[in-house]
């Protein structure tokens, strides 16, 4: 695109981010501050993910962007167009054809491969934020691996609700050392992060933090021996493709209580329907 | 000196060559002990291997000072011109360029709160294979990986174990030979093969 650098960001910014990403990969799950730039869309719309994608993506990449599993929602379409325009890269909606996948709050149902990189958009990178709002304090808690407060939170939920009642952004321990926010993916997706073959990168634009999980790295959802982690999903089959194992969205269809459950991963659902047809 | 600087240009296509080289570095550190080809500048000044020159041109700038050791000490003007990187003492450097493993105690290992404020050592090797075999374990490695670069010191396993014990503090290594890079992040455990 004339008048702009390849993939929008200037080279100085990319270099700063790239150095931070290499350190992030070397310390799995550890948040690294970076100088997030103003992007041509507001904070909360994926500016962190976009900046990470911009310094990773190259001319030969094929980009897929999903928003809550869907390729066809505003955020996904806008970001895909943004990179098609500013980097001239090929885009796709098919998980298997993508080399870089930017995601808001889902991991595709199709297992990712070693040839792929997944970039998460992260609103709040600090898993301890709701327990301890001070950054200075949480940084020290991470330094000391002092995560007792999070276990107390989980315990209080067990005491009050009889179960751990976190359905998304379920805290994980990475490489046995750093507590990490997996971004607001459903807890259903947490097990996919564990020893994933693809490199996982996380960008939080407003909070100005990045972090990473290398391939084949332990990502363990916090739990208790007697209250083990459970990945929940709605107890239905997808109304379109019939899948009984995928993560489902509940769609309200009228104002008389009508509803249907459909796959949240639109590519997964379409691929299954194509196979049947 | 100015003639030397211009006789050995930087990347032919800076934006895309940096991107290709960064992806190689990213994969190298994400999958320790694997080799990845970088985009090489046309005629790097001796004694820089093409991969070593590419790493400097990709990562160094005015915000990330560099320390040049041994045979690379004479390259200060070339590095300054092509990367805007300033030369500083080893203990202040984001990157240390060496052809022999430096003493880690003289480098920044970061702090427990800011472990990323540590030095990355860019180590130019004769070759990334053909040396004494090592076994790697850790993030980025499915089970174990064999790795045997030429040119690591005899006491490397012990020195790396000392670095590993500092985790999450520690030094990260980028190994360069020919037009290939490999990575050894601080999270990797290195042992002699059983």
Coordinates of C-alpha atoms in Angstrom, one line a residue:
Chain A
X1 CA 0.0 0.0 0.0
X2 CA 1.5 3.3 -1.1
X3 CA 2.5 5.7 1.7
X4 CA 2.7 3.0 4.3
X5 CA 5.4 0.5 5.3
X6 CA 4.8 -3.2 4.7
X7 CA 2.2 -4.3 7.3
X8 CA 1.6 -0.8 8.5
X9 CA 4.1 -0.5 11.4
X10 CA 7.3 1.3 10.9
X11 CA 10.6 -0.7 11.1
X12 CA 11.7 0.8 14.4
X13 CA 8.5 -0.3 16.1
X14 CA 8.7 -3.8 14.6
X15 CA 12.3 -4.2 15.8
X16 CA 11.3 -3.2 19.4
X17 CA 8.4 -5.7 19.3
X18 CA 10.5 -8.4 17.7
X19 CA 13.2 -8.2 20.4
X20 CA 10.4 -8.4 23.0
X21 CA 8.9 -11.4 21.2
X22 CA 12.2 -13.3 21.2
X23 CA 12.5 -12.7 25.0
X24 CA 8.9 -13.7 25.5
X25 CA 9.6 -17.0 23.7
X26 CA 12.6 -17.5 26.0
X27 CA 10.5 -17.0 29.1
X28 CA 7.2 -18.8 28.4
X29 CA 4.2 -17.1 30.0
X30 CA 6.1 -14.1 31.3
X31 CA 4.6 -10.7 30.3
X32 CA 6.9 -8.2 28.6
X33 CA 6.0 -4.5 28.4
X34 CA 6.3 -2.9 25.0
X35 CA 5.6 0.5 23.5
X36 CA 2.2 -0.2 21.9
X37 CA 1.5 2.2 19.0
X38 CA -1.7 4.0 18.1
X39 CA -3.4 1.8 15.5
X40 CA -6.1 2.8 13.0
X41 CA -8.7 1.1 15.2
X42 CA -9.6 1.6 18.9
X43 CA -8.1 -0.3 21.9
X44 CA -10.2 -3.3 22.6
X45 CA -10.5 -4.2 18.9
X46 CA -7.4 -6.2 18.7
X47 CA -4.6 -3.7 18.5
X48 CA -2.2 -5.9 20.5
X49 CA -2.8 -8.9 18.2
X50 CA -2.5 -6.7 15.1
X51 CA 0.8 -5.3 16.2
X52 CA 2.2 -8.8 16.9
X53 CA 0.9 -10.0 13.6
X54 CA 2.4 -7.0 11.8
X55 CA 5.9 -7.7 13.0
X56 CA 5.6 -11.5 12.4
X57 CA 3.9 -11.6 9.0
X58 CA 5.7 -11.8 5.7
X59 CA 4.9 -11.7 2.0
X60 CA 4.5 -15.5 1.7
X61 CA 2.2 -15.9 4.7
X62 CA -1.5 -16.8 4.5
X63 CA -3.5 -15.1 7.2
X64 CA -6.7 -16.2 8.9
X65 CA -8.5 -14.0 11.4
X66 CA -11.2 -15.3 13.7
X67 CA -13.4 -13.5 16.2
X68 CA -15.1 -15.8 18.7
X69 CA -14.4 -18.6 16.3
X70 CA -16.1 -16.9 13.3
X71 CA -14.3 -15.7 10.1
X72 CA -17.2 -13.5 9.1
X73 CA -17.8 -11.1 12.0
X74 CA -16.8 -7.4 11.8
X75 CA -13.6 -7.6 13.8
X76 CA -12.3 -10.6 11.8
X77 CA -13.2 -9.2 8.4
X78 CA -11.7 -5.8 9.3
X79 CA -8.4 -7.1 10.4
X80 CA -8.2 -9.6 7.5
X81 CA -8.8 -6.7 5.1
X82 CA -6.3 -4.5 7.0
X83 CA -3.5 -6.9 6.3
X84 CA -4.6 -7.7 2.8
X85 CA -4.4 -4.0 2.1
X86 CA -1.2 -3.0 4.1
X87 CA 0.8 -6.2 3.5
X88 CA -0.7 -7.6 0.4
X89 CA -0.8 -11.1 2.0
X90 CA -3.1 -13.9 1.0
X91 CA -6.0 -14.5 3.4
X92 CA -8.1 -17.5 4.0
X93 CA -10.9 -18.7 6.3
X94 CA -9.6 -22.3 6.3
X95 CA -7.6 -23.2 9.3
X96 CA -5.5 -25.8 7.4
X97 CA -4.4 -23.3 4.8
X98 CA -3.3 -20.6 7.2
X99 CA 0.3 -20.0 8.3
X100 CA -0.6 -17.2 10.7
X101 CA -3.9 -17.2 12.6
X102 CA -4.9 -14.1 14.6
X103 CA -7.7 -14.9 17.0
X104 CA -10.1 -13.2 19.4
X105 CA -11.1 -15.6 22.1
X106 CA -11.1 -19.0 20.4
X107 CA -8.7 -21.7 19.3
X108 CA -9.7 -23.5 16.1
X109 CA -11.2 -27.0 16.5
X110 CA -8.8 -28.3 13.9
X111 CA -5.5 -29.1 15.7
X112 CA -2.8 -26.6 14.7
X113 CA 0.6 -27.7 13.1
X114 CA 4.2 -26.9 13.6
X115 CA 4.0 -24.7 10.5
X116 CA 1.5 -22.4 12.0
X117 CA 1.7 -19.4 14.4
X118 CA -1.4 -18.4 16.4
X119 CA -1.7 -14.8 17.7
X120 CA -4.1 -14.1 20.5
X121 CA -5.8 -10.7 21.1
X122 CA -5.6 -10.1 24.8
X123 CA -7.7 -7.5 26.7
X124 CA -6.2 -8.1 30.2
X125 CA -2.8 -9.9 30.2
X126 CA -2.4 -9.9 34.0
X127 CA -4.1 -13.0 35.5
X128 CA -3.8 -11.6 39.0
X129 CA -5.4 -8.2 38.1
X130 CA -8.8 -8.8 39.8
X131 CA -7.0 -10.0 42.9
X132 CA -4.3 -7.4 43.0
X133 CA -4.7 -4.2 40.9
X134 CA -1.2 -2.9 41.5
X135 CA 1.2 -3.7 38.6
X136 CA 4.2 -3.3 40.9
X137 CA 2.7 -5.8 43.3
X138 CA 1.7 -8.4 40.6
X139 CA 5.2 -8.2 39.0
X140 CA 6.7 -9.1 42.4
X141 CA 4.2 -11.9 42.8
X142 CA 5.3 -13.3 39.4
X143 CA 8.9 -12.9 40.4
X144 CA 8.4 -14.9 43.5
X145 CA 5.9 -17.4 41.9
X146 CA 3.6 -16.3 44.7
X147 CA 0.3 -17.5 43.3
X148 CA -1.5 -18.5 46.5
X149 CA -4.1 -15.8 46.0
X150 CA -5.3 -17.4 42.8
X151 CA -5.7 -20.8 44.5
X152 CA -7.7 -19.1 47.3
X153 CA -10.0 -17.6 44.7
X154 CA -10.6 -21.0 43.2
X155 CA -11.1 -22.4 46.7
X156 CA -13.7 -19.7 47.5
X157 CA -15.6 -20.7 44.4
X158 CA -15.6 -24.3 45.4
X159 CA -16.8 -23.3 48.8
X160 CA -19.6 -21.0 47.4
X161 CA -20.7 -22.8 44.3
X162 CA -19.4 -26.4 44.8
X163 CA -17.2 -26.1 41.7
X164 CA -14.6 -23.8 40.1
X165 CA -16.9 -21.4 38.3
X166 CA -14.7 -19.8 35.7
X167 CA -15.9 -20.4 32.2
X168 CA -13.4 -18.3 30.2
X169 CA -10.0 -16.7 30.8
X170 CA -9.3 -19.7 33.1
X171 CA -5.9 -19.2 34.6
X172 CA -3.1 -21.5 33.5
X173 CA 0.4 -22.4 34.7
X174 CA 2.9 -22.3 31.9
X175 CA 6.1 -24.4 31.9
X176 CA 5.5 -25.0 35.6
X177 CA 6.6 -21.4 36.5
X178 CA 4.5 -18.5 35.3
X179 CA 0.8 -18.0 35.9
X180 CA -0.8 -16.8 32.6
X181 CA -4.0 -15.4 31.3
X182 CA -5.0 -17.5 28.3
X183 CA -7.0 -14.5 27.0
X184 CA -10.8 -14.8 27.2
X185 CA -10.9 -18.1 25.4
X186 CA -13.5 -20.5 26.8
X187 CA -12.1 -23.0 29.4
X188 CA -13.1 -25.6 26.8
X189 CA -10.1 -24.4 24.7
X190 CA -7.5 -24.5 27.5
X191 CA -6.5 -28.1 26.9
X192 CA -5.6 -27.3 23.3
X193 CA -2.9 -24.9 24.6
X194 CA -1.1 -27.7 26.4
X195 CA 1.9 -28.9 24.3
X196 CA 0.4 -27.3 21.2
X197 CA 2.5 -27.9 18.1
X198 CA 2.1 -24.3 16.9
X199 CA 3.9 -21.3 18.4
X200 CA 1.4 -19.2 20.5
X201 CA 1.9 -15.4 20.7
X202 CA -0.2 -13.0 22.8
X203 CA -0.6 -9.2 22.3
X204 CA -2.4 -6.8 24.6
X205 CA -2.4 -3.3 23.0
X206 CA -4.1 -1.2 25.7
X207 CA -2.2 -2.9 28.5
X208 CA 1.0 -2.8 26.4
X209 CA 2.1 -6.4 27.2
X210 CA 3.2 -9.3 25.1
X211 CA 3.9 -12.9 26.0
X212 CA 4.4 -16.3 24.3
X213 CA 4.1 -20.0 24.7
X214 CA 6.6 -22.0 22.6
X215 CA 5.4 -25.3 21.0
X216 CA 5.3 -28.4 23.2
X217 CA 5.2 -26.4 26.4
X218 CA 3.2 -27.5 29.4
X219 CA 0.1 -25.3 29.9
X220 CA -1.9 -26.6 32.9
X221 CA -5.2 -25.2 34.0
X222 CA -5.2 -24.6 37.8
X223 CA -7.3 -26.9 39.8
X224 CA -7.4 -29.1 42.9
X225 CA -7.0 -32.9 43.2
X226 CA -10.5 -33.3 44.4
X227 CA -11.9 -30.6 42.1
X228 CA -10.2 -31.3 38.8
X229 CA -10.4 -28.9 35.9
X230 CA -13.3 -29.6 33.6
X231 CA -13.7 -28.2 30.1
X232 CA -17.4 -27.5 29.8
X233 CA -19.5 -27.1 26.6
X234 CA -23.3 -26.8 26.0
X235 CA -24.8 -30.4 26.1
X236 CA -26.1 -30.3 22.6
X237 CA -25.2 -31.2 19.0
X238 CA -24.5 -28.5 16.5
X239 CA -27.8 -27.7 14.8
X240 CA -26.0 -27.3 11.4
X241 CA -23.3 -30.0 11.3
X242 CA -24.4 -32.2 14.2
X243 CA -21.0 -32.2 15.9
X244 CA -21.3 -33.3 19.5
X245 CA -17.7 -32.4 20.5
X246 CA -17.1 -28.9 19.3
X247 CA -17.6 -25.7 21.2
X248 CA -21.1 -24.3 20.7
X249 CA -22.6 -20.8 20.5
X250 CA -26.2 -20.3 21.7
X251 CA -28.1 -18.3 19.1
X252 CA -31.5 -16.7 20.0
X253 CA -33.8 -17.2 17.0
X254 CA -37.0 -15.4 18.0
X255 CA -38.6 -13.5 20.9
X256 CA -40.5 -16.6 22.1
X257 CA -37.6 -18.4 23.7
X258 CA -36.5 -20.1 20.5
X259 CA -32.8 -20.9 20.3
X260 CA -30.3 -23.0 18.5
X261 CA -26.8 -24.2 19.3
X262 CA -24.2 -24.0 16.5
X263 CA -20.5 -24.5 16.2
X264 CA -18.6 -21.4 17.3
X265 CA -15.8 -22.3 14.8
X266 CA -17.4 -21.5 11.5
X267 CA -14.6 -23.1 9.4
X268 CA -14.9 -26.3 11.4
X269 CA -18.7 -26.4 10.9
X270 CA -18.6 -25.5 7.2
X271 CA -15.9 -28.1 6.5
X272 CA -18.0 -30.8 8.2
X273 CA -21.1 -29.9 6.2
X274 CA -19.1 -29.9 2.9
X275 CA -17.9 -33.4 3.7
X276 CA -21.4 -34.6 4.3
X277 CA -22.8 -32.9 1.1
Chain B
X1 CA 36.8 3.4 6.9
X2 CA 33.9 5.0 5.2
X3 CA 34.8 3.1 2.0
X4 CA 34.7 -0.1 4.1
X5 CA 31.3 0.7 5.4
X6 CA 29.9 1.3 1.9
X7 CA 31.7 -1.7 0.4
X8 CA 29.8 -4.0 2.6
X9 CA 26.1 -3.0 2.4
X10 CA 23.3 -4.0 4.6
X11 CA 20.2 -6.0 3.5
X12 CA 19.4 -5.6 -0.2
X13 CA 15.6 -5.5 0.6
X14 CA 15.7 -4.3 4.3
X15 CA 12.0 -4.6 5.2
X16 CA 11.5 -8.1 3.9
X17 CA 14.9 -9.4 4.6
X18 CA 14.5 -8.3 8.2
X19 CA 11.1 -10.1 8.4
X20 CA 12.5 -13.3 7.0
X21 CA 15.4 -13.2 9.3
X22 CA 13.2 -12.4 12.3
X23 CA 11.0 -15.4 11.6
X24 CA 14.0 -17.6 11.4
X25 CA 15.1 -16.3 14.8
X26 CA 11.6 -16.6 16.2
X27 CA 11.4 -20.3 15.1
X28 CA 15.0 -20.9 16.2
X29 CA 14.3 -19.8 19.8
X30 CA 10.8 -21.4 19.8
X31 CA 12.3 -24.7 18.7
X32 CA 15.7 -24.9 20.4
X33 CA 18.4 -26.7 18.5
X34 CA 16.8 -26.5 15.1
X35 CA 18.4 -24.7 12.1
X36 CA 16.7 -21.9 10.2
X37 CA 18.0 -20.0 7.2
X38 CA 18.0 -16.2 7.4
X39 CA 18.0 -13.6 4.5
X40 CA 21.7 -12.8 4.1
X41 CA 23.2 -9.4 3.2
X42 CA 25.1 -9.5 -0.1
X43 CA 28.7 -9.1 1.2
X44 CA 29.1 -8.9 4.9
X45 CA 32.5 -7.6 6.2
X46 CA 35.0 -10.3 7.5
X47 CA 34.9 -11.9 9.9
X48 CA 31.1 -11.8 10.0
X49 CA 29.3 -14.9 8.7
X50 CA 26.2 -14.0 6.6
X51 CA 23.9 -15.2 9.3
X52 CA 25.6 -13.2 12.0
X53 CA 25.4 -10.1 9.9
X54 CA 21.7 -10.8 9.3
X55 CA 21.0 -11.1 13.0
X56 CA 22.7 -7.7 13.7
X57 CA 20.8 -6.0 10.9
X58 CA 17.5 -7.5 12.1
X59 CA 17.7 -6.8 15.9
X60 CA 20.2 -4.1 16.7
X61 CA 19.3 -0.4 16.8
X62 CA 19.8 2.7 18.9
X63 CA 17.6 1.3 21.6
X64 CA 19.5 -2.0 21.8
X65 CA 23.2 -1.4 22.4
X66 CA 25.7 -4.0 21.4
X67 CA 29.1 -5.2 22.6
X68 CA 31.6 -6.5 20.1
X69 CA 34.3 -8.9 21.3
X70 CA 37.4 -10.5 19.8
X71 CA 37.7 -10.3 16.0
X72 CA 34.4 -8.4 15.8
X73 CA 35.8 -5.4 17.8
X74 CA 36.9 -3.7 14.6
X75 CA 33.3 -3.7 13.2
X76 CA 32.0 -0.9 15.3
X77 CA 31.8 1.6 12.5
X78 CA 30.0 -0.9 10.2
X79 CA 27.5 -1.8 12.9
X80 CA 26.9 1.8 13.8
X81 CA 26.3 2.9 10.2
X82 CA 24.0 0.0 9.2
X83 CA 22.0 -0.5 12.5
X84 CA 22.4 2.8 14.4
X85 CA 23.5 0.5 17.3
X86 CA 25.8 2.0 19.8
X87 CA 28.7 0.1 21.4
X88 CA 28.7 -0.3 25.1
X89 CA 30.5 -2.4 27.8
X90 CA 29.5 -6.0 28.0
X91 CA 27.6 -5.6 31.2
X92 CA 25.3 -3.0 29.6
X93 CA 24.7 -4.6 26.3
X94 CA 21.4 -6.0 25.0
X95 CA 23.5 -8.1 22.5
X96 CA 27.0 -9.4 22.8
X97 CA 28.7 -10.5 19.6
X98 CA 31.3 -13.2 20.1
X99 CA 33.0 -16.2 18.4
X100 CA 33.9 -17.8 21.8
X101 CA 31.4 -18.2 24.6
X102 CA 31.8 -15.2 26.9
X103 CA 31.7 -15.5 30.7
X104 CA 28.0 -15.2 31.6
X105 CA 28.9 -13.6 34.9
X106 CA 30.1 -10.5 33.0
X107 CA 26.7 -10.1 31.3
X108 CA 23.2 -9.0 32.3
X109 CA 21.0 -11.9 33.5
X110 CA 18.0 -9.7 34.2
X111 CA 16.2 -9.5 37.5
X112 CA 13.5 -11.8 38.9
X113 CA 10.9 -9.0 38.2
X114 CA 12.3 -8.0 34.8
X115 CA 14.0 -11.2 33.5
X116 CA 13.8 -9.9 29.9
X117 CA 16.4 -7.3 30.7
X118 CA 19.1 -9.8 30.0
X119 CA 21.8 -10.1 27.4
X120 CA 21.3 -12.2 24.2
X121 CA 24.7 -13.6 23.1
X122 CA 25.1 -13.8 19.3
X123 CA 27.7 -16.6 19.0
X124 CA 29.3 -17.2 15.6
X125 CA 30.3 -20.8 15.2
X126 CA 32.3 -22.8 12.6
X127 CA 29.3 -25.0 12.1
X128 CA 26.0 -25.8 13.8
X129 CA 26.6 -29.6 13.6
X130 CA 29.6 -31.9 13.7
X131 CA 30.6 -31.1 17.3
X132 CA 30.2 -33.1 20.5
X133 CA 26.6 -34.2 20.8
X134 CA 24.3 -32.7 23.4
X135 CA 20.8 -33.5 24.4
X136 CA 18.2 -30.7 24.7
X137 CA 15.0 -30.7 26.7
X138 CA 12.5 -28.1 27.5
X139 CA 9.8 -25.8 26.0
X140 CA 9.8 -26.1 22.2
X141 CA 11.1 -29.7 22.2
X142 CA 8.6 -32.5 22.0
X143 CA 10.7 -35.1 23.9
X144 CA 14.5 -34.5 23.4
X145 CA 16.5 -33.1 20.6
X146 CA 20.1 -33.9 19.7
X147 CA 22.3 -30.9 19.0
X148 CA 26.0 -30.8 18.4
X149 CA 27.3 -27.5 17.2
X150 CA 31.1 -27.0 16.5
X151 CA 32.9 -24.5 18.7
X152 CA 31.3 -24.7 22.1
X153 CA 33.7 -24.8 25.1
X154 CA 34.4 -28.2 26.8
X155 CA 32.7 -27.0 30.0
X156 CA 29.6 -25.8 28.2
X157 CA 27.2 -28.2 29.9
X158 CA 28.3 -27.0 33.3
X159 CA 28.2 -23.3 32.4
X160 CA 24.8 -23.7 30.8
X161 CA 23.5 -25.6 33.8
X162 CA 24.6 -22.6 36.0
X163 CA 22.7 -20.3 33.6
X164 CA 19.6 -22.6 33.7
X165 CA 19.5 -22.5 37.5
X166 CA 18.9 -18.7 37.4
X167 CA 15.6 -19.2 35.6
X168 CA 13.6 -17.0 34.8
X169 CA 16.7 -14.9 34.8
X170 CA 19.4 -15.9 32.4
X171 CA 21.3 -15.5 29.1
X172 CA 19.8 -16.5 25.8
X173 CA 22.0 -17.8 23.0
X174 CA 21.7 -17.3 19.3
X175 CA 24.1 -19.5 17.3
X176 CA 25.1 -18.5 13.8
X177 CA 27.0 -20.3 11.1
X178 CA 27.0 -19.8 7.4
X179 CA 23.4 -18.6 6.6
X180 CA 21.8 -20.5 9.4
X181 CA 20.7 -19.6 12.9
X182 CA 19.9 -21.8 15.9
X183 CA 18.7 -20.8 19.4
X184 CA 19.3 -21.9 22.9
X185 CA 16.9 -19.9 25.2
X186 CA 17.5 -19.9 28.9
X187 CA 14.5 -22.4 29.3
X188 CA 16.4 -25.2 27.6
X189 CA 18.1 -27.9 29.7
X190 CA 21.3 -29.2 28.2
X191 CA 22.9 -32.6 29.1
X192 CA 25.5 -34.9 27.6
X193 CA 23.8 -37.7 25.7
X194 CA 23.1 -40.8 27.8

